[in-house]
Coordinates of C-alpha atoms (C1' of nucleotides) in Angstrom, one line a residue:
Chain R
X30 CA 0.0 0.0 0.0
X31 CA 2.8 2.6 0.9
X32 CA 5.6 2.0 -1.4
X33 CA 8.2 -0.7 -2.6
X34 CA 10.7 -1.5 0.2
X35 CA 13.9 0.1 -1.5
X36 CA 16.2 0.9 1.2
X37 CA 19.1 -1.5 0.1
X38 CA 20.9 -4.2 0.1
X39 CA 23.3 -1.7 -1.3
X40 CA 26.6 -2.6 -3.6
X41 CA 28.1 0.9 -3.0
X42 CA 27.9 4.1 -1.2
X43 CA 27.0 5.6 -4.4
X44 CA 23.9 3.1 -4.8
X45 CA 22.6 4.1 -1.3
X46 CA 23.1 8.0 -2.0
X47 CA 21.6 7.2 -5.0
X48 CA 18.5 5.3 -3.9
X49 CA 16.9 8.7 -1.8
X50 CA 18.0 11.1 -4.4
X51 CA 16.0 8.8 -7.5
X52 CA 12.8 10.0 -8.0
X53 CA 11.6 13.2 -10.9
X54 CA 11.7 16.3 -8.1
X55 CA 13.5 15.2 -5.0
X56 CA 17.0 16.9 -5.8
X57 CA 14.8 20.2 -6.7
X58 CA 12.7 19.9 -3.4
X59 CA 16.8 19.6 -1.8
X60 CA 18.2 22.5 -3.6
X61 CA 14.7 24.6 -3.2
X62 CA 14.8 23.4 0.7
X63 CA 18.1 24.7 0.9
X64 CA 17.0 28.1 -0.7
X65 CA 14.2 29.4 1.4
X66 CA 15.1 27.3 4.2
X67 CA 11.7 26.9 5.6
X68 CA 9.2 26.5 3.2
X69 CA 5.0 25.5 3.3
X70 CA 3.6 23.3 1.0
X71 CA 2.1 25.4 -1.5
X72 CA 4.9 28.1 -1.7
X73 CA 7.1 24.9 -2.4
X74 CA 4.8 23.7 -5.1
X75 CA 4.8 27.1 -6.7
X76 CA 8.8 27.4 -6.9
X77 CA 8.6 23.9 -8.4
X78 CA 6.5 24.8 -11.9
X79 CA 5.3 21.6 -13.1
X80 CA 5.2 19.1 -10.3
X81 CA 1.6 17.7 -9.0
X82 CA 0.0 17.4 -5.7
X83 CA 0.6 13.9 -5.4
X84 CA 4.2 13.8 -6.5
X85 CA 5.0 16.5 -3.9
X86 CA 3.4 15.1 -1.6
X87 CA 5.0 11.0 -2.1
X88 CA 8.6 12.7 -2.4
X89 CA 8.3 14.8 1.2
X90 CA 7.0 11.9 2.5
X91 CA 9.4 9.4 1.3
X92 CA 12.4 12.2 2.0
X93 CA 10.8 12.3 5.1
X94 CA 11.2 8.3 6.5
X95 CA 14.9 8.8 4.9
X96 CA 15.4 11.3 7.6
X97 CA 16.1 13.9 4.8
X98 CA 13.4 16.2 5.5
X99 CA 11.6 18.1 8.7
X100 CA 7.8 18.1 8.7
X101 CA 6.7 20.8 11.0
X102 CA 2.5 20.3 11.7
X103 CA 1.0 23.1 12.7
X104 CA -2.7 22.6 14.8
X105 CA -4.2 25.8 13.1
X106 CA -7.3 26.9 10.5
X107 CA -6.4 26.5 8.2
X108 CA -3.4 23.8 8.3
X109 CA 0.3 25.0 8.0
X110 CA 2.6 22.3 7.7
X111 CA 6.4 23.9 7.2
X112 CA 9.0 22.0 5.8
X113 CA 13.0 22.2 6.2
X114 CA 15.7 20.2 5.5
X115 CA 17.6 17.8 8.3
X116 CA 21.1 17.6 9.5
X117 CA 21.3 14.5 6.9
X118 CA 19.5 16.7 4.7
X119 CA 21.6 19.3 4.6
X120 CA 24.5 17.3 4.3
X121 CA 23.3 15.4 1.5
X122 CA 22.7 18.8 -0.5
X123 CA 26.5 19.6 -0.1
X124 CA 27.6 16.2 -1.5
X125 CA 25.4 17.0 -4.2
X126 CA 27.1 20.2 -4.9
X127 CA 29.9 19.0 -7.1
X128 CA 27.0 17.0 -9.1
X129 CA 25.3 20.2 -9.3
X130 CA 28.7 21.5 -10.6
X131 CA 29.0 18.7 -13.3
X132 CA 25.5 19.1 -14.4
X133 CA 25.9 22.9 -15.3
X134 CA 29.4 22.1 -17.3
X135 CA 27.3 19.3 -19.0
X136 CA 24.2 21.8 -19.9
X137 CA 27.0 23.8 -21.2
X138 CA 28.4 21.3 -23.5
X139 CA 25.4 20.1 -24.9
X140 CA 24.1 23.7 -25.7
X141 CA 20.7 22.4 -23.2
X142 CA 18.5 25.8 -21.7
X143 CA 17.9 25.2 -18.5
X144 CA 13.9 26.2 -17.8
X145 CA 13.5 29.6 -16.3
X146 CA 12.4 29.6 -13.3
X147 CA 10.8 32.8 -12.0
X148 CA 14.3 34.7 -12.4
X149 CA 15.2 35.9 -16.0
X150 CA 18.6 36.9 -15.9
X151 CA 18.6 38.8 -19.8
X152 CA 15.6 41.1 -18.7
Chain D
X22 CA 12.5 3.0 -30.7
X23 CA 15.6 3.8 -29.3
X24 CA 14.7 5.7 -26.2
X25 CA 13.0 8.2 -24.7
X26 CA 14.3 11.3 -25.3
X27 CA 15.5 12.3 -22.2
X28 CA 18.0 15.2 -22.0
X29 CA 16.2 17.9 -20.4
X30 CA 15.4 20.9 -20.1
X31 CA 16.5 20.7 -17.1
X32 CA 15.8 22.8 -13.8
X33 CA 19.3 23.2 -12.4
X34 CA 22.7 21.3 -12.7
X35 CA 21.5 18.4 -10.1
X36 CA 18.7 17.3 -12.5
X37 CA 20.7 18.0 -14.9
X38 CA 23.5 15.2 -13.7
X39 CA 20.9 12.8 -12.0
X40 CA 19.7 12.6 -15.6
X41 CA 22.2 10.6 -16.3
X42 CA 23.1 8.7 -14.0
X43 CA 19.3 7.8 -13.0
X44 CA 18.8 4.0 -13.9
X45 CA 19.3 1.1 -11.7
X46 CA 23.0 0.4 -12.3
X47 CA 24.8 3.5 -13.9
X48 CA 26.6 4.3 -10.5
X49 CA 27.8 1.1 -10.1
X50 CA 29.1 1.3 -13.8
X51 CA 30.5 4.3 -13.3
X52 CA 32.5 2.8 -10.4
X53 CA 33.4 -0.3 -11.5
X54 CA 35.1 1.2 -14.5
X55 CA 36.9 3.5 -12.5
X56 CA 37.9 0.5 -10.3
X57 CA 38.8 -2.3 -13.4
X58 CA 40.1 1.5 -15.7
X59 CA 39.3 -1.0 -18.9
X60 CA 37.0 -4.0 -18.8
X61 CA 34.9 -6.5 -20.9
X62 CA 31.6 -7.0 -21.2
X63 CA 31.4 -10.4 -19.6
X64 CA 33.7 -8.5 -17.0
X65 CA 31.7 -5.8 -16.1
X66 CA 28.6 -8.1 -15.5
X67 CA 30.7 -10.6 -13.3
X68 CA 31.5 -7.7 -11.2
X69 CA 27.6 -6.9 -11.1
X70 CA 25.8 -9.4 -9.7
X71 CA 21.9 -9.5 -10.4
X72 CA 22.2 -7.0 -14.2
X73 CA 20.6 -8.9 -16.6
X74 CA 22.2 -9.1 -19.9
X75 CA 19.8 -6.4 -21.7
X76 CA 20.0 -3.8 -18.8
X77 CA 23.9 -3.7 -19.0
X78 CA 23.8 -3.4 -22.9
X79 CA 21.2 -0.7 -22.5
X80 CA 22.7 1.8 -20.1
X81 CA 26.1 0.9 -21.2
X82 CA 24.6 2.3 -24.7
X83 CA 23.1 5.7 -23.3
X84 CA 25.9 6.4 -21.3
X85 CA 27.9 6.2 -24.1
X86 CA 25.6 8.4 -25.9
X87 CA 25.8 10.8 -22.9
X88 CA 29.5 10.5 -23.8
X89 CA 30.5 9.4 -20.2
X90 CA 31.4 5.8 -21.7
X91 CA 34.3 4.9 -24.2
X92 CA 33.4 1.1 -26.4
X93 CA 36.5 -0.1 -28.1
X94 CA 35.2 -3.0 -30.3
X95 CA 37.9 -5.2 -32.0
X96 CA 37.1 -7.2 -35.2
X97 CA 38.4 -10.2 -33.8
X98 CA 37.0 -14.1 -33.4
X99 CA 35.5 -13.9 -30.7
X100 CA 34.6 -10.5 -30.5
X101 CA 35.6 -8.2 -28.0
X102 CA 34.7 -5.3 -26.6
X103 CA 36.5 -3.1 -24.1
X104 CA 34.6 -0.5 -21.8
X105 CA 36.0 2.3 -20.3
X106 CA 35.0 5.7 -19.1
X107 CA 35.7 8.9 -21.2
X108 CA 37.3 12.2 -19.5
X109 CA 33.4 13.4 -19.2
X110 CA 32.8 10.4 -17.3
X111 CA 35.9 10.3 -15.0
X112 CA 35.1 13.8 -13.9
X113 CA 31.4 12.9 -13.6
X114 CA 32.8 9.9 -11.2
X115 CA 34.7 12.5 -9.5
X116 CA 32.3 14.5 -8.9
X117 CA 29.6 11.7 -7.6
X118 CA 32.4 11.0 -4.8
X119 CA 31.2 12.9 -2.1
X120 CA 27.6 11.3 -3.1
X121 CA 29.7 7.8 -2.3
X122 CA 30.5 9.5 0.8
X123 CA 27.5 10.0 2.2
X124 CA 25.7 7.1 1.3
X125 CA 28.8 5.0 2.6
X126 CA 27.8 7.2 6.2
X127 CA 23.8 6.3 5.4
X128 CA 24.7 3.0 4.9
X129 CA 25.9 2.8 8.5
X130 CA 23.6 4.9 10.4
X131 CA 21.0 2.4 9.1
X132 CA 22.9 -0.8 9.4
X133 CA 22.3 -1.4 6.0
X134 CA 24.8 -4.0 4.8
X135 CA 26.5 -3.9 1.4
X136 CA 26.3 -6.8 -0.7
X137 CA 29.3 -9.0 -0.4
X138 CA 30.9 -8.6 -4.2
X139 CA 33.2 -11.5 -4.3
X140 CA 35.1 -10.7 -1.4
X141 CA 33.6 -12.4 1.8
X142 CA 35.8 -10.9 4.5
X143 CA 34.3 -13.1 7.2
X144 CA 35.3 -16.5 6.0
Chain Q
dC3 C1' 31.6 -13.6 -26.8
dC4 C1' 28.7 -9.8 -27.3
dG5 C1' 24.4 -8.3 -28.2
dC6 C1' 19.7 -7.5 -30.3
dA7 C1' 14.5 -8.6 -30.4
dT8 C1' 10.5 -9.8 -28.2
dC9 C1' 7.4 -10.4 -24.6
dC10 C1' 5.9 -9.6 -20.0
dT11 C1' 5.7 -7.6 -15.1
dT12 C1' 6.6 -3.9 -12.0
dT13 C1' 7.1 0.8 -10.7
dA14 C1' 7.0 5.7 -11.5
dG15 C1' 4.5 9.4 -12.6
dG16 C1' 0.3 12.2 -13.8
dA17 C1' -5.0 13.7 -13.9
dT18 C1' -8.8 14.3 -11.3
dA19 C1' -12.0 14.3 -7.6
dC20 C1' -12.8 14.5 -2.9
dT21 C1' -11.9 15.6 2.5
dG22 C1' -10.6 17.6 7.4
Chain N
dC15 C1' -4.4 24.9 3.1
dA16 C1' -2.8 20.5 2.8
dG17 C1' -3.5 16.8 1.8
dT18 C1' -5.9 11.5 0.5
dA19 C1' -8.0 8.1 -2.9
dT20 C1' -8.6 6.4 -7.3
dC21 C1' -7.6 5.6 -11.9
dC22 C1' -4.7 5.6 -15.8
dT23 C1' -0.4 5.8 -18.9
dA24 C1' 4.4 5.5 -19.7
dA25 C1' 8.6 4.0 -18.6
dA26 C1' 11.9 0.9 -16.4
dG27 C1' 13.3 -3.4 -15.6
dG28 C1' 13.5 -8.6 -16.3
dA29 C1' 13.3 -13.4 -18.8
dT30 C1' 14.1 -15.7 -22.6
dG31 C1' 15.4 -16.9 -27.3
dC32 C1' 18.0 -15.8 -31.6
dG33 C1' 22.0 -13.9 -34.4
dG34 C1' 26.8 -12.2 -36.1

DNA sequence: CCGCATCCTTTAGGATACTG
DNA sequence: CAGTATCCTAAAGGATGCGG
């Protein structure tokens, strides 16, 4: 009913790094995490153009039980539920930095546009 | 036919790289040709126990589209073919080593074993 | 030995409607 | 606002058999 077991047996380090970071938005929801620091549901969806209810949902969740993401409930009316990255969380986004590095020389190379997102930078 | 099209566009530089290394054995790939430098088909899939014959074939192909993988073939009887990775792909392992890093420190905050790979260390 | 073609199952991802 | 439930399609992955 939830979702397939994953979590290993692992050949590598890089297969278990691998394993929480697989999956269409979660290293967006890490790098927009690591952005605004604290961030509510709906503000994240709107930073993330494209991604549906249900996807934003499954990935928090499943970031969640990796102990890569804090789910702050608040008891008000309406709901606020905040959402902020972990220690593990955070570390995880600074291993990813070199990746991140490699994937902009690689967009380079191949002449690939990243999407805008919100922040022309050629007026 | 071939594949989907993949190849963004892509959000930032982490989708960007994921991209490519998203699919259930291109880390380990990646590693064991930066461990074996040049190997052989029927190598590579000893030192990857459970790929089936088609997967290895298949992501060996895209990465070598993504230009990360080098495929010497020599017109000899019997064929062979010698794998290796390309300067994109040494600097993409590179790059995935922190990754390594902090899936190795995942692995043992959750007492996840790795798969013994041919080296049983307990006897 | 290396790999392609085919068929099949499983999983990921998306659209939509509904709820506390 | 922040989800859950259901249904559906597309893509990934796996098993097996054939071919150069």
């Amino acid at each position: 009913m939830a979702k397939a077991p994953r979590r290993g047996p692992y050949i590598c380090g890089i297969d278990a790094a691998l394993d929480v970071v697989s999956g269409k938005w979660k290293g967006l929801i890490l790098w927009e995490l690591h952005v605004c620091r604290v961030c509510r549901f709906a503000e994240l969806r709107r930073r993330m153009p494209g991604v549906s209810e249900k996807m934003l949902t499954q990935h928090l969740r499943e970031m969640e039980e990796d102990g890569l993401v804090h789910r702050e409930v608040y008891a008000e009316v309406p709901p606020r539920v905040e959402y902020s990255l972990t220690e593990h969380g955070r570390t995880l986004n600074e291993a990813l930095g070199p990746l991140g590095v490699w994937g902009v020389e690689r967009m380079r190379r191949e002449g690939t546009e990243a999407v805008e997102v919100a922040e022309p930078s050629h007026g």
